[in-house]
Amino acid sequence: MVIRRMKTLQQTLAILKPDCVQKRAVGQVLARIEAADFRIKALRMIWLTRRMAGSFYAIHKDKPFYDELVSFMTEGPVVVAVLEKEDAVQAWRTLMGATDPSKAKPGTIRRDFADSVSRNIVHGSDSEENARQEVDFFFSRCEWAAEDYE
Ligand code: DAT
Ligand code: MG
């Protein structure tokens, strides 16, 4: 008897950061996301306030780079998206590449588009629990595309 493991769909939050919008790379990054078989469940452009960016990155508030991070994330609009796929949290982090683009693998989004660790083009949730919280930070579930759209 063949036992098939049930694979469950997972969601994660992506942010295309201000440098991505400034470089006019939004289309190219979204194309890579779709080419990697993610379904885009929700998508919006938004210019974060310092309060929003500070709250989103509250976990880093004691880090030396926190002020720089908040300033960067508010210097222009970002694109926020809910991505869905099997094992989406890990799959999106793999596609993004390492936080420091100079250490990211060839073919990853950060390696190909980012200038530095502090201006690294994209954000991705780092765990299923954080993904749930980050998705809820930006989107109401009622905004999501219907389950059955193709
Ligand atoms: P990631 O975005 O890969 O999850 P992180 O959660 O450790 O990385 O840090 C959040 C963001 O903070 C990161 O995308 C860019 C910025 N950052 C991290 N480390 C930094 C550093 N050493 N210098 C400047 N900015 C940094
Ligand atoms: Mg992180």
JSON list of C-alpha atoms and ligand atoms in Angstrom, two decimals:
[
{"chain": "A", "resi": 1, "resn": "MET", "atom": "CA", "xyz": [0.00, 0.00, 0.00]},
{"chain": "A", "resi": 2, "resn": "VAL", "atom": "CA", "xyz": [1.30, 3.45, -0.88]},
{"chain": "A", "resi": 3, "resn": "ILE", "atom": "CA", "xyz": [0.94, 5.97, 1.92]},
{"chain": "A", "resi": 4, "resn": "ARG", "atom": "CA", "xyz": [0.94, 9.52, 0.66]},
{"chain": "A", "resi": 5, "resn": "ARG", "atom": "CA", "xyz": [1.94, 12.19, 3.14]},
{"chain": "A", "resi": 6, "resn": "MET", "atom": "CA", "xyz": [-0.66, 14.95, 3.16]},
{"chain": "A", "resi": 7, "resn": "LYS", "atom": "CA", "xyz": [1.15, 18.14, 2.36]},
{"chain": "A", "resi": 8, "resn": "THR", "atom": "CA", "xyz": [-0.45, 21.19, 3.87]},
{"chain": "A", "resi": 9, "resn": "LEU", "atom": "CA", "xyz": [-0.48, 24.61, 2.35]},
{"chain": "A", "resi": 10, "resn": "GLN", "atom": "CA", "xyz": [1.17, 27.30, 4.41]},
{"chain": "A", "resi": 11, "resn": "GLN", "atom": "CA", "xyz": [1.17, 31.08, 4.19]},
{"chain": "A", "resi": 12, "resn": "THR", "atom": "CA", "xyz": [3.96, 33.53, 4.76]},
{"chain": "A", "resi": 13, "resn": "LEU", "atom": "CA", "xyz": [4.34, 37.31, 4.63]},
{"chain": "A", "resi": 14, "resn": "ALA", "atom": "CA", "xyz": [6.57, 38.94, 2.04]},
{"chain": "A", "resi": 15, "resn": "ILE", "atom": "CA", "xyz": [7.54, 42.61, 1.98]},
{"chain": "A", "resi": 16, "resn": "LEU", "atom": "CA", "xyz": [9.12, 44.13, -1.11]},
{"chain": "A", "resi": 17, "resn": "LYS", "atom": "CA", "xyz": [11.08, 46.85, 0.70]},
{"chain": "A", "resi": 18, "resn": "PRO", "atom": "CA", "xyz": [11.50, 50.53, -0.33]},
{"chain": "A", "resi": 19, "resn": "ASP", "atom": "CA", "xyz": [14.71, 49.77, -2.26]},
{"chain": "A", "resi": 20, "resn": "CYS", "atom": "CA", "xyz": [12.80, 47.20, -4.35]},
{"chain": "A", "resi": 21, "resn": "VAL", "atom": "CA", "xyz": [10.18, 49.82, -5.32]},
{"chain": "A", "resi": 22, "resn": "GLN", "atom": "CA", "xyz": [12.88, 52.49, -5.93]},
{"chain": "A", "resi": 23, "resn": "LYS", "atom": "CA", "xyz": [14.78, 50.14, -8.26]},
{"chain": "A", "resi": 24, "resn": "ARG", "atom": "CA", "xyz": [11.55, 49.35, -10.16]},
{"chain": "A", "resi": 25, "resn": "ALA", "atom": "CA", "xyz": [12.17, 45.68, -9.39]},
{"chain": "A", "resi": 26, "resn": "VAL", "atom": "CA", "xyz": [8.67, 44.93, -8.03]},
{"chain": "A", "resi": 27, "resn": "GLY", "atom": "CA", "xyz": [7.60, 43.21, -11.26]},
{"chain": "A", "resi": 28, "resn": "GLN", "atom": "CA", "xyz": [10.75, 41.10, -11.47]},
{"chain": "A", "resi": 29, "resn": "VAL", "atom": "CA", "xyz": [10.50, 39.99, -7.83]},
{"chain": "A", "resi": 30, "resn": "LEU", "atom": "CA", "xyz": [6.80, 39.12, -8.16]},
{"chain": "A", "resi": 31, "resn": "ALA", "atom": "CA", "xyz": [7.65, 37.18, -11.34]},
{"chain": "A", "resi": 32, "resn": "ARG", "atom": "CA", "xyz": [10.22, 35.13, -9.43]},
{"chain": "A", "resi": 33, "resn": "ILE", "atom": "CA", "xyz": [7.66, 34.46, -6.70]},
{"chain": "A", "resi": 34, "resn": "GLU", "atom": "CA", "xyz": [5.13, 33.19, -9.23]},
{"chain": "A", "resi": 35, "resn": "ALA", "atom": "CA", "xyz": [7.77, 31.21, -11.16]},
{"chain": "A", "resi": 36, "resn": "ALA", "atom": "CA", "xyz": [8.59, 29.46, -7.87]},
{"chain": "A", "resi": 37, "resn": "ASP", "atom": "CA", "xyz": [4.97, 28.30, -7.69]},
{"chain": "A", "resi": 38, "resn": "PHE", "atom": "CA", "xyz": [3.73, 30.53, -4.88]},
{"chain": "A", "resi": 39, "resn": "ARG", "atom": "CA", "xyz": [0.16, 31.69, -5.08]},
{"chain": "A", "resi": 40, "resn": "ILE", "atom": "CA", "xyz": [-0.21, 35.38, -4.26]},
{"chain": "A", "resi": 41, "resn": "LYS", "atom": "CA", "xyz": [-3.18, 35.45, -1.87]},
{"chain": "A", "resi": 42, "resn": "ALA", "atom": "CA", "xyz": [-3.15, 39.17, -1.03]},
{"chain": "A", "resi": 43, "resn": "LEU", "atom": "CA", "xyz": [-1.13, 42.14, -2.26]},
{"chain": "A", "resi": 44, "resn": "ARG", "atom": "CA", "xyz": [-0.98, 45.83, -1.40]},
{"chain": "A", "resi": 45, "resn": "MET", "atom": "CA", "xyz": [1.32, 48.84, -1.73]},
{"chain": "A", "resi": 46, "resn": "ILE", "atom": "CA", "xyz": [1.62, 50.89, 1.46]},
{"chain": "A", "resi": 47, "resn": "TRP", "atom": "CA", "xyz": [3.90, 53.63, 2.81]},
{"chain": "A", "resi": 48, "resn": "LEU", "atom": "CA", "xyz": [4.64, 52.60, 6.39]},
{"chain": "A", "resi": 49, "resn": "THR", "atom": "CA", "xyz": [4.72, 55.13, 9.22]},
{"chain": "A", "resi": 50, "resn": "ARG", "atom": "CA", "xyz": [7.59, 55.00, 11.71]},
{"chain": "A", "resi": 51, "resn": "ARG", "atom": "CA", "xyz": [5.12, 53.67, 14.23]},
{"chain": "A", "resi": 52, "resn": "MET", "atom": "CA", "xyz": [4.09, 50.78, 11.97]},
{"chain": "A", "resi": 53, "resn": "ALA", "atom": "CA", "xyz": [7.66, 49.90, 10.94]},
{"chain": "A", "resi": 54, "resn": "GLY", "atom": "CA", "xyz": [8.87, 50.15, 14.54]},
{"chain": "A", "resi": 55, "resn": "SER", "atom": "CA", "xyz": [6.08, 47.90, 15.73]},
{"chain": "A", "resi": 56, "resn": "PHE", "atom": "CA", "xyz": [6.57, 45.37, 12.92]},
{"chain": "A", "resi": 57, "resn": "TYR", "atom": "CA", "xyz": [10.28, 45.10, 13.78]},
{"chain": "A", "resi": 58, "resn": "ALA", "atom": "CA", "xyz": [9.79, 45.41, 17.58]},
{"chain": "A", "resi": 59, "resn": "ILE", "atom": "CA", "xyz": [11.74, 42.16, 18.08]},
{"chain": "A", "resi": 60, "resn": "HIS", "atom": "CA", "xyz": [14.85, 44.05, 16.93]},
{"chain": "A", "resi": 61, "resn": "LYS", "atom": "CA", "xyz": [14.32, 47.17, 19.05]},
{"chain": "A", "resi": 62, "resn": "ASP", "atom": "CA", "xyz": [17.45, 46.61, 21.14]},
{"chain": "A", "resi": 63, "resn": "LYS", "atom": "CA", "xyz": [19.69, 45.95, 18.13]},
{"chain": "A", "resi": 64, "resn": "PRO", "atom": "CA", "xyz": [22.19, 48.62, 17.04]},
{"chain": "A", "resi": 65, "resn": "PHE", "atom": "CA", "xyz": [20.65, 48.71, 13.55]},
{"chain": "A", "resi": 66, "resn": "TYR", "atom": "CA", "xyz": [17.03, 49.29, 14.71]},
{"chain": "A", "resi": 67, "resn": "ASP", "atom": "CA", "xyz": [16.84, 53.06, 13.99]},
{"chain": "A", "resi": 68, "resn": "GLU", "atom": "CA", "xyz": [18.48, 52.60, 10.60]},
{"chain": "A", "resi": 69, "resn": "LEU", "atom": "CA", "xyz": [16.04, 49.78, 9.84]},
{"chain": "A", "resi": 70, "resn": "VAL", "atom": "CA", "xyz": [12.98, 51.87, 10.75]},
{"chain": "A", "resi": 71, "resn": "SER", "atom": "CA", "xyz": [14.26, 54.84, 8.73]},
{"chain": "A", "resi": 72, "resn": "PHE", "atom": "CA", "xyz": [14.92, 52.63, 5.71]},
{"chain": "A", "resi": 73, "resn": "MET", "atom": "CA", "xyz": [11.54, 50.89, 5.87]},
{"chain": "A", "resi": 74, "resn": "THR", "atom": "CA", "xyz": [9.77, 54.28, 5.91]},
{"chain": "A", "resi": 75, "resn": "GLU", "atom": "CA", "xyz": [11.74, 56.07, 3.20]},
{"chain": "A", "resi": 76, "resn": "GLY", "atom": "CA", "xyz": [9.23, 55.09, 0.53]},
{"chain": "A", "resi": 77, "resn": "PRO", "atom": "CA", "xyz": [6.35, 52.74, -0.15]},
{"chain": "A", "resi": 78, "resn": "VAL", "atom": "CA", "xyz": [6.61, 48.96, 0.19]},
{"chain": "A", "resi": 79, "resn": "VAL", "atom": "CA", "xyz": [4.60, 46.12, -1.32]},
{"chain": "A", "resi": 80, "resn": "VAL", "atom": "CA", "xyz": [3.22, 43.61, 1.18]},
{"chain": "A", "resi": 81, "resn": "ALA", "atom": "CA", "xyz": [1.99, 40.19, 0.08]},
{"chain": "A", "resi": 82, "resn": "VAL", "atom": "CA", "xyz": [0.66, 36.94, 1.47]},
{"chain": "A", "resi": 83, "resn": "LEU", "atom": "CA", "xyz": [2.31, 34.01, -0.30]},
{"chain": "A", "resi": 84, "resn": "GLU", "atom": "CA", "xyz": [0.91, 30.49, -0.24]},
{"chain": "A", "resi": 85, "resn": "LYS", "atom": "CA", "xyz": [2.59, 27.21, -1.04]},
{"chain": "A", "resi": 86, "resn": "GLU", "atom": "CA", "xyz": [3.52, 23.98, 0.68]},
{"chain": "A", "resi": 87, "resn": "ASP", "atom": "CA", "xyz": [6.13, 24.82, 3.31]},
{"chain": "A", "resi": 88, "resn": "ALA", "atom": "CA", "xyz": [5.86, 28.48, 2.29]},
{"chain": "A", "resi": 89, "resn": "VAL", "atom": "CA", "xyz": [7.82, 29.97, 5.22]},
{"chain": "A", "resi": 90, "resn": "GLN", "atom": "CA", "xyz": [10.99, 28.03, 4.45]},
{"chain": "A", "resi": 91, "resn": "ALA", "atom": "CA", "xyz": [10.47, 28.12, 0.68]},
{"chain": "A", "resi": 92, "resn": "TRP", "atom": "CA", "xyz": [10.22, 31.93, 0.64]},
{"chain": "A", "resi": 93, "resn": "ARG", "atom": "CA", "xyz": [13.30, 32.32, 2.85]},
{"chain": "A", "resi": 94, "resn": "THR", "atom": "CA", "xyz": [15.23, 30.04, 0.50]},
{"chain": "A", "resi": 95, "resn": "LEU", "atom": "CA", "xyz": [14.13, 32.06, -2.53]},
{"chain": "A", "resi": 96, "resn": "MET", "atom": "CA", "xyz": [15.06, 35.34, -0.77]},
{"chain": "A", "resi": 97, "resn": "GLY", "atom": "CA", "xyz": [18.55, 34.19, 0.24]},
{"chain": "A", "resi": 98, "resn": "ALA", "atom": "CA", "xyz": [20.64, 35.13, 3.28]},
{"chain": "A", "resi": 99, "resn": "THR", "atom": "CA", "xyz": [20.06, 38.43, 5.14]},
{"chain": "A", "resi": 100, "resn": "ASP", "atom": "CA", "xyz": [23.46, 39.68, 3.93]},
{"chain": "A", "resi": 101, "resn": "PRO", "atom": "CA", "xyz": [23.26, 39.64, 0.11]},
{"chain": "A", "resi": 102, "resn": "SER", "atom": "CA", "xyz": [27.02, 39.12, -0.20]},
{"chain": "A", "resi": 103, "resn": "LYS", "atom": "CA", "xyz": [26.51, 35.78, 1.58]},
{"chain": "A", "resi": 104, "resn": "ALA", "atom": "CA", "xyz": [23.34, 34.85, -0.31]},
{"chain": "A", "resi": 105, "resn": "LYS", "atom": "CA", "xyz": [23.48, 32.00, -2.84]},
{"chain": "A", "resi": 106, "resn": "PRO", "atom": "CA", "xyz": [23.59, 32.82, -6.56]},
{"chain": "A", "resi": 107, "resn": "GLY", "atom": "CA", "xyz": [20.12, 32.94, -8.05]},
{"chain": "A", "resi": 108, "resn": "THR", "atom": "CA", "xyz": [18.46, 34.17, -4.86]},
{"chain": "A", "resi": 109, "resn": "ILE", "atom": "CA", "xyz": [16.54, 37.45, -4.89]},
{"chain": "A", "resi": 110, "resn": "ARG", "atom": "CA", "xyz": [18.80, 39.18, -2.37]},
{"chain": "A", "resi": 111, "resn": "ARG", "atom": "CA", "xyz": [21.97, 38.11, -4.17]},
{"chain": "A", "resi": 112, "resn": "ASP", "atom": "CA", "xyz": [20.63, 39.37, -7.48]},
{"chain": "A", "resi": 113, "resn": "PHE", "atom": "CA", "xyz": [18.93, 42.62, -6.39]},
{"chain": "A", "resi": 114, "resn": "ALA", "atom": "CA", "xyz": [20.14, 43.79, -2.96]},
{"chain": "A", "resi": 115, "resn": "ASP", "atom": "CA", "xyz": [22.96, 46.26, -2.25]},
{"chain": "A", "resi": 116, "resn": "SER", "atom": "CA", "xyz": [23.72, 45.55, 1.42]},
{"chain": "A", "resi": 117, "resn": "VAL", "atom": "CA", "xyz": [22.53, 43.86, 4.61]},
{"chain": "A", "resi": 118, "resn": "SER", "atom": "CA", "xyz": [20.61, 47.00, 5.62]},
{"chain": "A", "resi": 119, "resn": "ARG", "atom": "CA", "xyz": [19.01, 47.47, 2.18]},
{"chain": "A", "resi": 120, "resn": "ASN", "atom": "CA", "xyz": [18.20, 43.91, 1.30]},
{"chain": "A", "resi": 121, "resn": "ILE", "atom": "CA", "xyz": [15.16, 44.19, -1.00]},
{"chain": "A", "resi": 122, "resn": "VAL", "atom": "CA", "xyz": [12.75, 41.74, 0.67]},
{"chain": "A", "resi": 123, "resn": "HIS", "atom": "CA", "xyz": [11.39, 40.52, 3.99]},
{"chain": "A", "resi": 124, "resn": "GLY", "atom": "CA", "xyz": [10.12, 37.05, 4.84]},
{"chain": "A", "resi": 125, "resn": "SER", "atom": "CA", "xyz": [8.60, 35.61, 8.01]},
{"chain": "A", "resi": 126, "resn": "ASP", "atom": "CA", "xyz": [10.96, 33.30, 9.90]},
{"chain": "A", "resi": 127, "resn": "SER", "atom": "CA", "xyz": [8.49, 30.83, 11.44]},
{"chain": "A", "resi": 128, "resn": "GLU", "atom": "CA", "xyz": [4.91, 29.63, 10.95]},
{"chain": "A", "resi": 129, "resn": "GLU", "atom": "CA", "xyz": [3.81, 31.42, 14.14]},
{"chain": "A", "resi": 130, "resn": "ASN", "atom": "CA", "xyz": [5.47, 34.70, 13.12]},
{"chain": "A", "resi": 131, "resn": "ALA", "atom": "CA", "xyz": [4.01, 34.34, 9.63]},
{"chain": "A", "resi": 132, "resn": "ARG", "atom": "CA", "xyz": [0.50, 34.20, 11.10]},
{"chain": "A", "resi": 133, "resn": "GLN", "atom": "CA", "xyz": [1.15, 37.30, 13.19]},
{"chain": "A", "resi": 134, "resn": "GLU", "atom": "CA", "xyz": [2.77, 39.21, 10.32]},
{"chain": "A", "resi": 135, "resn": "VAL", "atom": "CA", "xyz": [-0.02, 38.34, 7.89]},
{"chain": "A", "resi": 136, "resn": "ASP", "atom": "CA", "xyz": [-2.56, 39.56, 10.46]},
{"chain": "A", "resi": 137, "resn": "PHE", "atom": "CA", "xyz": [-0.53, 42.75, 10.96]},
{"chain": "A", "resi": 138, "resn": "PHE", "atom": "CA", "xyz": [-1.17, 43.80, 7.35]},
{"chain": "A", "resi": 139, "resn": "PHE", "atom": "CA", "xyz": [-4.25, 41.95, 6.13]},
{"chain": "A", "resi": 140, "resn": "SER", "atom": "CA", "xyz": [-7.75, 40.97, 7.16]},
{"chain": "A", "resi": 141, "resn": "ARG", "atom": "CA", "xyz": [-8.57, 37.41, 6.18]},
{"chain": "A", "resi": 142, "resn": "CYS", "atom": "CA", "xyz": [-11.64, 38.72, 4.34]},
{"chain": "A", "resi": 143, "resn": "GLU", "atom": "CA", "xyz": [-9.31, 40.51, 1.87]},
{"chain": "A", "resi": 144, "resn": "TRP", "atom": "CA", "xyz": [-7.74, 37.25, 0.73]},
{"chain": "A", "resi": 145, "resn": "ALA", "atom": "CA", "xyz": [-8.45, 35.84, -2.66]},
{"chain": "A", "resi": 146, "resn": "ALA", "atom": "CA", "xyz": [-11.06, 33.10, -2.51]},
{"chain": "A", "resi": 147, "resn": "GLU", "atom": "CA", "xyz": [-9.76, 29.60, -1.78]},
{"chain": "A", "resi": 148, "resn": "ASP", "atom": "CA", "xyz": [-10.96, 28.26, -5.09]},
{"chain": "A", "resi": 149, "resn": "TYR", "atom": "CA", "xyz": [-9.63, 30.83, -7.53]},
{"chain": "A", "resi": 150, "resn": "GLU", "atom": "CA", "xyz": [-7.14, 29.55, -10.02]},
{"chain": "B", "resi": 1, "resn": "DAT", "atom": "P1", "xyz": [15.90, 38.74, 7.91]},
{"chain": "B", "resi": 1, "resn": "DAT", "atom": "O1", "xyz": [15.32, 39.96, 7.22]},
{"chain": "B", "resi": 1, "resn": "DAT", "atom": "O2", "xyz": [16.75, 37.92, 6.98]},
{"chain": "B", "resi": 1, "resn": "DAT", "atom": "O3", "xyz": [14.88, 37.93, 8.65]},
{"chain": "B", "resi": 1, "resn": "DAT", "atom": "P2", "xyz": [16.73, 39.75, 10.52]},
{"chain": "B", "resi": 1, "resn": "DAT", "atom": "O4", "xyz": [15.36, 39.37, 11.00]},
{"chain": "B", "resi": 1, "resn": "DAT", "atom": "O5", "xyz": [17.90, 39.25, 11.30]},
{"chain": "B", "resi": 1, "resn": "DAT", "atom": "O6", "xyz": [16.96, 39.29, 9.00]},
{"chain": "B", "resi": 1, "resn": "DAT", "atom": "O7", "xyz": [16.88, 41.33, 10.46]},
{"chain": "B", "resi": 1, "resn": "DAT", "atom": "C1", "xyz": [15.79, 42.11, 10.00]},
{"chain": "B", "resi": 1, "resn": "DAT", "atom": "C2", "xyz": [16.34, 43.19, 9.09]},
{"chain": "B", "resi": 1, "resn": "DAT", "atom": "O8", "xyz": [17.20, 44.06, 9.83]},
{"chain": "B", "resi": 1, "resn": "DAT", "atom": "C3", "xyz": [17.21, 42.69, 7.94]},
{"chain": "B", "resi": 1, "resn": "DAT", "atom": "O9", "xyz": [16.46, 42.26, 6.84]},
{"chain": "B", "resi": 1, "resn": "DAT", "atom": "C4", "xyz": [18.03, 43.90, 7.63]},
{"chain": "B", "resi": 1, "resn": "DAT", "atom": "C5", "xyz": [18.25, 44.50, 9.00]},
{"chain": "B", "resi": 1, "resn": "DAT", "atom": "N1", "xyz": [19.53, 44.01, 9.56]},
{"chain": "B", "resi": 1, "resn": "DAT", "atom": "C6", "xyz": [19.79, 42.81, 10.09]},
{"chain": "B", "resi": 1, "resn": "DAT", "atom": "N2", "xyz": [21.06, 42.68, 10.48]},
{"chain": "B", "resi": 1, "resn": "DAT", "atom": "C7", "xyz": [21.64, 43.87, 10.20]},
{"chain": "B", "resi": 1, "resn": "DAT", "atom": "C8", "xyz": [22.95, 44.41, 10.36]},
{"chain": "B", "resi": 1, "resn": "DAT", "atom": "N3", "xyz": [23.92, 43.68, 10.90]},
{"chain": "B", "resi": 1, "resn": "DAT", "atom": "N4", "xyz": [23.18, 45.67, 9.94]},
{"chain": "B", "resi": 1, "resn": "DAT", "atom": "C9", "xyz": [22.20, 46.42, 9.38]},
{"chain": "B", "resi": 1, "resn": "DAT", "atom": "N5", "xyz": [20.93, 45.98, 9.19]},
{"chain": "B", "resi": 1, "resn": "DAT", "atom": "C10", "xyz": [20.66, 44.73, 9.60]},
{"chain": "B", "resi": 2, "resn": "MG", "atom": "MG", "xyz": [13.75, 38.33, 10.30]}
]
